[in-house]
Coordinates of C-alpha atoms in Angstrom, one line a residue:
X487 CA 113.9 154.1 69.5
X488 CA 113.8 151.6 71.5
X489 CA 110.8 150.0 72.2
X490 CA 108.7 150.3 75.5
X491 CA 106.7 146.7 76.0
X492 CA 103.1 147.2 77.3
X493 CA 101.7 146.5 80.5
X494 CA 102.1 142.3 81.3
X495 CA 98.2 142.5 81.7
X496 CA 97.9 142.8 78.6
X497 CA 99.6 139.7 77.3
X498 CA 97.5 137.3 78.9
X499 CA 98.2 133.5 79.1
X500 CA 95.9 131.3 77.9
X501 CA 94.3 128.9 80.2
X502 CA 96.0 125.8 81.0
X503 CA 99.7 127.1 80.8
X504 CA 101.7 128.5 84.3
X505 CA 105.0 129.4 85.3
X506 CA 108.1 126.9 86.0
X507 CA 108.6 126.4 89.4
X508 CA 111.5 125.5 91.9
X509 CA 113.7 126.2 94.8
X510 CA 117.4 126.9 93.1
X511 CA 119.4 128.4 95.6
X512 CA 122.3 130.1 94.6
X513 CA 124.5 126.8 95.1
X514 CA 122.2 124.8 92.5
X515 CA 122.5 127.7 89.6
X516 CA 126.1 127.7 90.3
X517 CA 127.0 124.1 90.3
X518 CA 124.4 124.1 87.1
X519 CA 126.1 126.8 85.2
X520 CA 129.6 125.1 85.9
X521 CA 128.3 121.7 85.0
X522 CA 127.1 123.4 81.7
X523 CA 131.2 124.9 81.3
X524 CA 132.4 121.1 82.1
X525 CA 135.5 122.2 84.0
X526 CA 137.4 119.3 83.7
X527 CA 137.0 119.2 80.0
X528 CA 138.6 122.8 79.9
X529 CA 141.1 121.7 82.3
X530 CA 142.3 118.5 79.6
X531 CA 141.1 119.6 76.6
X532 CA 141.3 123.6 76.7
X533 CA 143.9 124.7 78.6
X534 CA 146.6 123.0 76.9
X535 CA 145.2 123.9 73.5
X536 CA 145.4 127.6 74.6
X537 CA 149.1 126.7 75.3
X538 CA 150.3 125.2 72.6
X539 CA 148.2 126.7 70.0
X540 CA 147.4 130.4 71.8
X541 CA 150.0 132.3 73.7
X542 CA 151.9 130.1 74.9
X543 CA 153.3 130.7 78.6
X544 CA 151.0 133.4 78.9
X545 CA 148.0 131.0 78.7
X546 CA 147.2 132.1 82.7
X547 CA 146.9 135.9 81.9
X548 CA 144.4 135.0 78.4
X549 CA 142.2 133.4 81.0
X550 CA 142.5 136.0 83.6
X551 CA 141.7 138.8 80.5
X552 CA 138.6 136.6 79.6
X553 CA 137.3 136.5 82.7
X554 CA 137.7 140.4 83.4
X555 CA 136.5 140.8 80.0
X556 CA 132.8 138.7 81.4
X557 CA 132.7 140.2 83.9
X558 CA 132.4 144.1 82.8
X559 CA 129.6 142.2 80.9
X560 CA 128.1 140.5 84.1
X561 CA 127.5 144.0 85.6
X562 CA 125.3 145.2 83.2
X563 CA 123.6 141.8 82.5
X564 CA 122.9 141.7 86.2
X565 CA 121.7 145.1 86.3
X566 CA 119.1 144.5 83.7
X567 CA 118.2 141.0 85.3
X568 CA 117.1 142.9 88.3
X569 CA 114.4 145.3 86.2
X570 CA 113.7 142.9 83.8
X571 CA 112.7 139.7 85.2
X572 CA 112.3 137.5 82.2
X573 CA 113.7 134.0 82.0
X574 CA 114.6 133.9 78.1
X575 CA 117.9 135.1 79.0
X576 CA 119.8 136.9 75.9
X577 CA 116.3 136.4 73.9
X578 CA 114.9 138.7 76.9
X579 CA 117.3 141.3 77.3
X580 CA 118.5 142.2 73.5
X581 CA 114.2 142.7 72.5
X582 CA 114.1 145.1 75.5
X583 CA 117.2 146.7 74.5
X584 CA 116.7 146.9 70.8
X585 CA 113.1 146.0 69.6
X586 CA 111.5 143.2 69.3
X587 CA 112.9 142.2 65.9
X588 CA 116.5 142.2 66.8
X589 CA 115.3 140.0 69.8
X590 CA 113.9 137.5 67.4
X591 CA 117.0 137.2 65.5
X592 CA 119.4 136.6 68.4
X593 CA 116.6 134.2 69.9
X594 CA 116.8 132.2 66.6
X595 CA 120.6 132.6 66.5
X596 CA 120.4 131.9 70.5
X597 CA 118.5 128.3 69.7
X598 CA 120.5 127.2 67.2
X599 CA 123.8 127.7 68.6
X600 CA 122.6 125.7 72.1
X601 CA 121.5 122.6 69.5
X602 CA 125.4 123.1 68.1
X603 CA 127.1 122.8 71.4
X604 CA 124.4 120.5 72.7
X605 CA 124.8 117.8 70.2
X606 CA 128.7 118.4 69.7
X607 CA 129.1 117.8 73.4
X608 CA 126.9 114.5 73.0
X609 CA 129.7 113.8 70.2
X610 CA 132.3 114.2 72.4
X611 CA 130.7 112.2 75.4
X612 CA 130.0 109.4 73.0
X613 CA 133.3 109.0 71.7
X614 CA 135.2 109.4 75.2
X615 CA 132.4 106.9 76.9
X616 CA 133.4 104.4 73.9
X617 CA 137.0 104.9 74.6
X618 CA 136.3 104.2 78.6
X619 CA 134.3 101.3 78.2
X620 CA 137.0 99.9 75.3
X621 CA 140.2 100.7 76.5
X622 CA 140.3 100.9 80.4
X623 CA 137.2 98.6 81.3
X624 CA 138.1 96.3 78.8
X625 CA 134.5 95.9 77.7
X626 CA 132.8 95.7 74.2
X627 CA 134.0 97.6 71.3
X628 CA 130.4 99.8 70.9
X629 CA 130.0 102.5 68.1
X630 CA 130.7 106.0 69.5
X631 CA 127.2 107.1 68.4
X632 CA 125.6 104.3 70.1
X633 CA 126.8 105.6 73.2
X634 CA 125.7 109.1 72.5
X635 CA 122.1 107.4 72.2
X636 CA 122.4 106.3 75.9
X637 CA 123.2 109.8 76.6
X638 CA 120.7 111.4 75.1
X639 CA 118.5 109.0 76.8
X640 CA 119.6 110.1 79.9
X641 CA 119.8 113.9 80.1
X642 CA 116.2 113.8 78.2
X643 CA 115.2 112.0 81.3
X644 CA 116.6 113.8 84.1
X645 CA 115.0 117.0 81.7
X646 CA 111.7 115.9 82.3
X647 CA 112.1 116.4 85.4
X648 CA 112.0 118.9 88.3
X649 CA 114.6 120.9 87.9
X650 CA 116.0 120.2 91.4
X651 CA 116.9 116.3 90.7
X652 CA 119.7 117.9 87.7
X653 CA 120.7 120.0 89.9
X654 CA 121.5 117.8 92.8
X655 CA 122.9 115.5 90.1
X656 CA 125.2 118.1 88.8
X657 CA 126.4 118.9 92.1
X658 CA 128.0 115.6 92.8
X659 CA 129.2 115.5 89.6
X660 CA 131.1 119.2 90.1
X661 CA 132.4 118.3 93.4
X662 CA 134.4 115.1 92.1
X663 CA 135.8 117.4 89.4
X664 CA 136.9 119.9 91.3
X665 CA 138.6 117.9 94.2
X666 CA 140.6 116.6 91.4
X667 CA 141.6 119.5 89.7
X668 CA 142.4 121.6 92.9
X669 CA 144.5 118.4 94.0
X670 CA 146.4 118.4 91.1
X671 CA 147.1 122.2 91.0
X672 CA 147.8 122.0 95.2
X673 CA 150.3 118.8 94.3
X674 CA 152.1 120.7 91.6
X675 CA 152.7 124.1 93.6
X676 CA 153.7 122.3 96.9
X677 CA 156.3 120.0 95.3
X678 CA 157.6 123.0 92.6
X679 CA 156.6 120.7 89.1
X680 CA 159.4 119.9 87.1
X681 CA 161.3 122.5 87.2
X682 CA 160.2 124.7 90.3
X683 CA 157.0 127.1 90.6
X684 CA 157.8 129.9 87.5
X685 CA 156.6 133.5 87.1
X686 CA 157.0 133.4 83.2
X687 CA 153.1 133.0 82.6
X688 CA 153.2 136.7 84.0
X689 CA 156.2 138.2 81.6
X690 CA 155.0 140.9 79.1
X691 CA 156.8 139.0 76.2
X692 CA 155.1 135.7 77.4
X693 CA 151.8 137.2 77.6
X694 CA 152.0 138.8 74.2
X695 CA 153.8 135.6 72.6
X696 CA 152.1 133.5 69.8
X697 CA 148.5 133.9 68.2
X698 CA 146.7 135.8 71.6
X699 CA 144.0 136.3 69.4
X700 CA 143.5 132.7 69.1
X701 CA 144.2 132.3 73.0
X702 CA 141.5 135.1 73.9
X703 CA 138.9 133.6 71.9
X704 CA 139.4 130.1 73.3
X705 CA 139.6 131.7 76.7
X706 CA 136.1 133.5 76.4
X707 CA 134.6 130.1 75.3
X708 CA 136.1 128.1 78.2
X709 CA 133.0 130.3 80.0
X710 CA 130.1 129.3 77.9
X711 CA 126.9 128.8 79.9
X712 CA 127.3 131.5 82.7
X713 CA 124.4 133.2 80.9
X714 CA 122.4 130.3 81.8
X715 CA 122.3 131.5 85.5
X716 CA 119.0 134.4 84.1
X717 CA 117.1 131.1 82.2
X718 CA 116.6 129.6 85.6
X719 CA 114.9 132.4 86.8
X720 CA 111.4 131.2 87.7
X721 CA 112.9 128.0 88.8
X722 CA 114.9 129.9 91.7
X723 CA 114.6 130.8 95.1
X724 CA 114.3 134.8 95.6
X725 CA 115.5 135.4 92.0
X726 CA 116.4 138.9 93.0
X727 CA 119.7 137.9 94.5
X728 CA 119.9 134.9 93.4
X729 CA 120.5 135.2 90.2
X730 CA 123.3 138.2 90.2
X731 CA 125.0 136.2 93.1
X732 CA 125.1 132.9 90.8
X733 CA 126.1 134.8 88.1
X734 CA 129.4 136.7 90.1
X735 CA 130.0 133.3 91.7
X736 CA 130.3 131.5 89.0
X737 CA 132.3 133.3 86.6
X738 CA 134.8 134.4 89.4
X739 CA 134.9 131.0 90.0
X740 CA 135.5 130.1 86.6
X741 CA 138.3 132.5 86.1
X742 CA 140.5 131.7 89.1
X743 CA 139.9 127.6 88.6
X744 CA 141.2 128.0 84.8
X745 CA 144.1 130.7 85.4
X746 CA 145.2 129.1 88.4
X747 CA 145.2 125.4 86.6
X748 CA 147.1 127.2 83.3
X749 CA 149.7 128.3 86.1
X750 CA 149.9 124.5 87.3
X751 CA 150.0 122.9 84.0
X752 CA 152.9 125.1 82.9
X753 CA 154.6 124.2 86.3
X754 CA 153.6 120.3 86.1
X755 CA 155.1 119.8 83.0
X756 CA 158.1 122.7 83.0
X757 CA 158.1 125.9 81.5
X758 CA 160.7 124.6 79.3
X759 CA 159.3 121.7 77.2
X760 CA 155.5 122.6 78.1
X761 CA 154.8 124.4 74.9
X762 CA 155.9 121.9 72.4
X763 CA 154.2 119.1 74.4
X764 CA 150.8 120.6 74.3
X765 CA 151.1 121.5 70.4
X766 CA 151.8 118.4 69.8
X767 CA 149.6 115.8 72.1
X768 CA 147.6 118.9 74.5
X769 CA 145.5 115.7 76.1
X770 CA 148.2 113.1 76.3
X771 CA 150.5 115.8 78.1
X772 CA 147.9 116.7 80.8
X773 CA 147.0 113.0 81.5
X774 CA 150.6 111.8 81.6
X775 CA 151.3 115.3 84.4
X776 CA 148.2 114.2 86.5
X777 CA 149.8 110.4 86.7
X778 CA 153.0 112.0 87.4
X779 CA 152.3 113.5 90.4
X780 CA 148.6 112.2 91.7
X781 CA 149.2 108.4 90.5
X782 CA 148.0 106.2 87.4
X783 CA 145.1 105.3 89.8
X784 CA 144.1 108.6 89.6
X785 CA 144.7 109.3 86.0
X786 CA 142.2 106.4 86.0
X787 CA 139.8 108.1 87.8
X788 CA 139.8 111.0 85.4
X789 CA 138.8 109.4 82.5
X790 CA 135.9 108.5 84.0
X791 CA 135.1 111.6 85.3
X792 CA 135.9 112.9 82.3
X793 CA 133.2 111.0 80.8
X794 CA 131.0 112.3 84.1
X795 CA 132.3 116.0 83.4
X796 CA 130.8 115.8 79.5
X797 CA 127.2 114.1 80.6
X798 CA 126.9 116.9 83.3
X799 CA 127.7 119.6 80.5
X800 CA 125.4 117.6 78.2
X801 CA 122.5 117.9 80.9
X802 CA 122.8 121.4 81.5
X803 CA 123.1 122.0 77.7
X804 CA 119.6 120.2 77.9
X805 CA 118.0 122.3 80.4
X806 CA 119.0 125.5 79.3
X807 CA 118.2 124.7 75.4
X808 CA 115.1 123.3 76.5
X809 CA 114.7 126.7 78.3
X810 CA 114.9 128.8 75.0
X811 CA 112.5 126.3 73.6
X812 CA 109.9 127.3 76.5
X813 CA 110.1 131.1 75.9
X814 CA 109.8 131.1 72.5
X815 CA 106.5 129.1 73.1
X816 CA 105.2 131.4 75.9
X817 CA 105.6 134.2 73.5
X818 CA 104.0 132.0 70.9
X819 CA 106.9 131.9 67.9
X820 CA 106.8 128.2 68.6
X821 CA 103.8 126.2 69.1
X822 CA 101.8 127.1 72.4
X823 CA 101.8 123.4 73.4
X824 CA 105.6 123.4 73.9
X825 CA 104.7 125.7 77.2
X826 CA 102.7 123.1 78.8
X827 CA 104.3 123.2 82.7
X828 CA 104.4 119.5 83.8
X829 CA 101.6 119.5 86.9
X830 CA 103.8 117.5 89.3
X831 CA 107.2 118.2 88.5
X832 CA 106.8 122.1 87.2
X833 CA 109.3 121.3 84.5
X834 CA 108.9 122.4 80.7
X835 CA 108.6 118.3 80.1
X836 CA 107.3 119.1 76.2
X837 CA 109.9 121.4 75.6
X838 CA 112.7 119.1 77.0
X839 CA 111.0 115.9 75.0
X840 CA 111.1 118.3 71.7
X841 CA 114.8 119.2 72.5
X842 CA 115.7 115.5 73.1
X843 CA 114.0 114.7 69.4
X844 CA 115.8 117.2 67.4
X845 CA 119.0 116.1 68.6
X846 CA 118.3 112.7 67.7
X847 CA 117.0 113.1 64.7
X848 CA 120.3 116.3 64.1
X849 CA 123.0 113.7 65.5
X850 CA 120.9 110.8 63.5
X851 CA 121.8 113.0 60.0
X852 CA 125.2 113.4 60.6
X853 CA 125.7 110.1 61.1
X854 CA 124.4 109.1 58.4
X855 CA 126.2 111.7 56.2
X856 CA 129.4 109.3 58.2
X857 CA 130.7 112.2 59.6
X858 CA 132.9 111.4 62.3
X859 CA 132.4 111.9 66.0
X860 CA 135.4 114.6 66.9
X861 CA 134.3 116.6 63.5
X862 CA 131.2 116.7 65.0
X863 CA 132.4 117.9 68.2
X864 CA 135.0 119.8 66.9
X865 CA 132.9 121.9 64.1
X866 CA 129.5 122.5 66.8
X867 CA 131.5 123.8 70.1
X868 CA 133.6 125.8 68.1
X869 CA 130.9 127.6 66.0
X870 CA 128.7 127.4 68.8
X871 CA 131.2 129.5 70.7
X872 CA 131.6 132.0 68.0
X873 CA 127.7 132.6 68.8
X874 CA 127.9 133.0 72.5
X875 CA 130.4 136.0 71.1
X876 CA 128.2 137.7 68.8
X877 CA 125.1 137.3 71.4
X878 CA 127.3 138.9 74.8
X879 CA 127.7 141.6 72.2
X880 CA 123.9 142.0 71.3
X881 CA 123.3 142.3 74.8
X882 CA 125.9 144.5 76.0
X883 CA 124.5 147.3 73.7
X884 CA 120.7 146.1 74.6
X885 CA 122.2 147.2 77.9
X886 CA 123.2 150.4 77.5
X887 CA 119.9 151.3 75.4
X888 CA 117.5 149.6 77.8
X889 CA 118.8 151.9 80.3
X890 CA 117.9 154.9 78.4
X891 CA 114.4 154.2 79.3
X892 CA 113.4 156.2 82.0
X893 CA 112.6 154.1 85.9
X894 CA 111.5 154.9 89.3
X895 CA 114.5 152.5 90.3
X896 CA 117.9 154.6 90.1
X897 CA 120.9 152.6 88.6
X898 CA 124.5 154.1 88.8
X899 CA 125.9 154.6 85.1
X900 CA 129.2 152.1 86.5
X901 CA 125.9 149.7 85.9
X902 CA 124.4 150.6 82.9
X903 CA 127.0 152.5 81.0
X904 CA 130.7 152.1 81.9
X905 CA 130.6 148.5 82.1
X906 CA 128.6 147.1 79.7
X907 CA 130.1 149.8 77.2
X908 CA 133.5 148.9 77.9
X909 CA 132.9 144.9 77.9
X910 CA 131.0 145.5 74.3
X911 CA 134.2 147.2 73.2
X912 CA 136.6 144.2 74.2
X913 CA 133.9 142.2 72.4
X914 CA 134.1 143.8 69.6
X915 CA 137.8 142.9 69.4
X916 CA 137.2 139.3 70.4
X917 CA 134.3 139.0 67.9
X918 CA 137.1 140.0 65.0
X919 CA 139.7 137.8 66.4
X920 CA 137.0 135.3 66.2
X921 CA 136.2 135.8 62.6
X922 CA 139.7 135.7 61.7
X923 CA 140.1 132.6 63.4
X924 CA 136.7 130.6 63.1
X925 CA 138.1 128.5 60.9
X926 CA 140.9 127.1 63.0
X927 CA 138.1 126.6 65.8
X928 CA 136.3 124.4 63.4
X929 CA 139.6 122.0 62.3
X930 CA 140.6 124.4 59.2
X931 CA 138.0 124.2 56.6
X932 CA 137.3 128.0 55.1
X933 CA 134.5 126.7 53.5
X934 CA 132.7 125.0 56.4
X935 CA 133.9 128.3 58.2
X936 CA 131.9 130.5 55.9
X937 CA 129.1 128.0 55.7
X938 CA 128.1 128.0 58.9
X939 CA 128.8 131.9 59.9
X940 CA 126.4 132.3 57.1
X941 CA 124.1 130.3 58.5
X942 CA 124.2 132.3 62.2
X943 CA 124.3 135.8 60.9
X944 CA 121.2 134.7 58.8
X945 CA 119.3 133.2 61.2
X946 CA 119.3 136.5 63.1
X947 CA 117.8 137.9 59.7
X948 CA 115.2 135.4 59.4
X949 CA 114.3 136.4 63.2
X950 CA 114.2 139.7 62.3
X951 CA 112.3 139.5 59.1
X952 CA 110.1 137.4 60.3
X953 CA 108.7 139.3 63.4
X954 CA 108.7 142.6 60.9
X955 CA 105.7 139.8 59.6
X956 CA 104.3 139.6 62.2
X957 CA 104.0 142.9 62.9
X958 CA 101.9 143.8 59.9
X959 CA 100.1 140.5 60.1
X960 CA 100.1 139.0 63.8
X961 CA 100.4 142.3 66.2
X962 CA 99.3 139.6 68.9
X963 CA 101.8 138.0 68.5
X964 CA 104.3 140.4 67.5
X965 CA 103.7 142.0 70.8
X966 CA 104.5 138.7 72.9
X967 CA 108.3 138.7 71.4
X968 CA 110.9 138.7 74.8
X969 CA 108.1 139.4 77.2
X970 CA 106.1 137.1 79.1
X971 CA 103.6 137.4 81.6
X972 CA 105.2 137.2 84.9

């Protein structure tokens, strides 16, 4: 049975502690949550992968899948945001759904997995500020993980924060990437590309061509961080709406931008020689389309943006995992101190300075260990998206079981049925295609592979074993798991 949590009352706050505040409007969460997918690292880095390595032509249809796929999950996600107004996100929803142990586990698989992609994308940042300051400012010839030090620096600053400054920071950053990359895809369709605007991304055989597992997995990880839209909850104005608007917003947004910009890439280059181009050099081939038809000036401008697009990810990365770090704290599995609100800027300031220190001190060991920057980044975003699988699945059946509990507040069964049954279903299938391709995500190892799927899947029994501890010998505690006093 699921469990029912008691009355907020209670689970009474100790003095000295109070909510986040802010005034997020519904533009903020967006621009936040698409800062947090880094758009124009999809549109260089992704999309072409998904060509070459996916399904080929059909890259256009794996995105427009994903994104149906997200959101049948939103629906239900949504739904439950509404009854359940908790700001810990997955951690939040899969305790109401299925107990407060399962919570724990996919909070502790949650945490981990945002520390992954946070300090792979500081990885990646580092090594493409290095390669902007080198190679097209001419400057001095600075260690990749120097750079990444800077960054750090910086997000953990803008993290202590209000949460107000990101987001107006984020905003400008989203607008320059997306003027670009809706110029370039504009440019492409009004001149015909190379070889004239083609409707082969949309033929059966195309669709179905090459590894679509591979391309569906890829696809549903190019839309990482539109759960982040519920963590901002206290932070945003009239939460209510909000929130679910944000959410829609944001992954329709998502999935038009990256289909759309598939469609374009495959017309830039041709539909001919496309393919082969993108398995062998997927960067190099979207960098020398963007020069052929917006200028080198502008090719220019994208590797700085480039490096603009990663720091904006890396912040939002920040704030949510930061986030996690907060709720966990509220409900006491971390140390109640971490919950301390800042009194001026109503910002989780000792979360975010905790976050900043354990990706120092995680970037700081794998340095060390002289693993290289794009392993790094490489081995963390891809597990890391493997996670964000497993949890949408967790939650889609927290869904449907949370609804089971009887409410004053009707919901239609499209809400908390249908959709969220149907999404866990195509998850299920993504979540086997992921398995059988984790290792490729990660740059090949098996070992690695095993390693660190070991490592997730455990973590969510550590969670689980551990609040089964606390059950016996913490009840206190035990009954503060997913559910804070709002």
């Amino acid at each position: 049975m699921t469990e029912i949590f008691p009355a907020a009352t209670d689970l009474k706050k100790p003095q000295g502690s109070h909510k986040l505040t802010g005034t997020l409007n519904t533009a903020d969460i967006v621009f936040t949550v698409l800062a947090f997918n880094a758009p124009l690292s999809v549109f260089i880095g992704f999309i072409p992968v998904i060509i070459g390595a996916g399904n080929g032509l059909g890259a256009p249809m794996a995105y427009a899948v994903a994104g149906a796929l997200i959101l049948l999950f939103t629906v239900g996600f949504t739904a439950m945001g509404r009854r359940l107004p908790n700001p810990g996100a997955f951690y939040a929803y899969i305790t109401a759904g299925l107990g407060r142990p399962t919570g724990l586990g996919a909070a502790f698989l949650a945490v981990i997995s945002y520390f992954f992609i946070l300090v792979g994308g500081y990885a990646f940042g580092g090594i493409a500020l290095e390669t902007l300051v080198r190679d097209v400012f001419n400057g001095p010839d600075i260690s990749w993980w120097v750079w990444v030090l800077v960054l750090m620096a910086l997000a953990g600053t803008f993290g202590y924060f209000r949460i107000t400054l990101s987001a107006k920071i984020l905003t400008y950053f989203m607008i320059a990437e997306l003027i670009v990359i809706i110029a370039y895809n504009a440019v492409v369709f009004a001149t015909g590309g190379a070889e004239g605007v083609s409707a082969e991304p949309f033929i059966a055989s195309n669709i179905l061509s090459g590894n679509v597992g591979l391309a569906l997995l890829f696809g549903i990880v190019c839309f990482s961080g539109f759960e982040a839209t519920a963590v901002f909850r206290e932070e945003a104005r009239n939460p209510a709406r909000t929130i679910p608007r944000a959410t829609y917003i944001a992954v329709a947004m998502m999935a038009g931008l990256y289909a759309l910009s598939a469609w374009a890439q495959i017309t830039g280059v041709g539909a001919g020689q496309i393919v082969d181009q993108a398995a062998t050099d997927p960067t190099g081939t979207v960098l020398a389309s963007v020069t052929a038809f917006l200028s080198k000036t502008v090719a220019d401008i994208v590797n700085v943006l480039l490096v603009t697009s990663i720091f904006a990810a890396n912040l939002a990365t920040h704030n949510v995992t930061g986030r996690y770090v907060y709720s966990l704290s509220m409900d006491r599995i971390f140390p109640a101190a971490l919950s301390e609100v800042h009194h001026k800027h109503g910002s989780p300031h000792r979360a975010s300075i905790v976050t900043s220190v354990i990706a120092v001190l995680f970037l700081m060991a794998l340095v060390l260990a002289n693993v290289d920057g794009l392993t790094i980044y490489a081995v963390l975003i891809g597990i890391g998206g493997y996670a964000l699988i497993l949890l949408l699945l967790m939650t889609s059946v927290a869904v449907v079981r949370y609804f089971r509990i009887p409410s004053a507040e009707p919901v239609s069964i499209w809400k908390h049925t249908v959709a969220p049954a149907v999404a866990a279903l195509g998850l299920v299938v993504a979540l086997v295609l992921a398995t059988q391709n984790v290792a490729v995500l990660i740059g090949g190892d098996e070992t690695l592979a095993a390693a660190l799927m070991a490592l997730f899947y455990g973590s969510v029994v550590v969670g689980i074993v551990y609040a089964l501890v606390l059950r016996k010998k913490n009840n206190a505690v035990y009954l503060r798991i997913g559910r804070q006093e709002l």
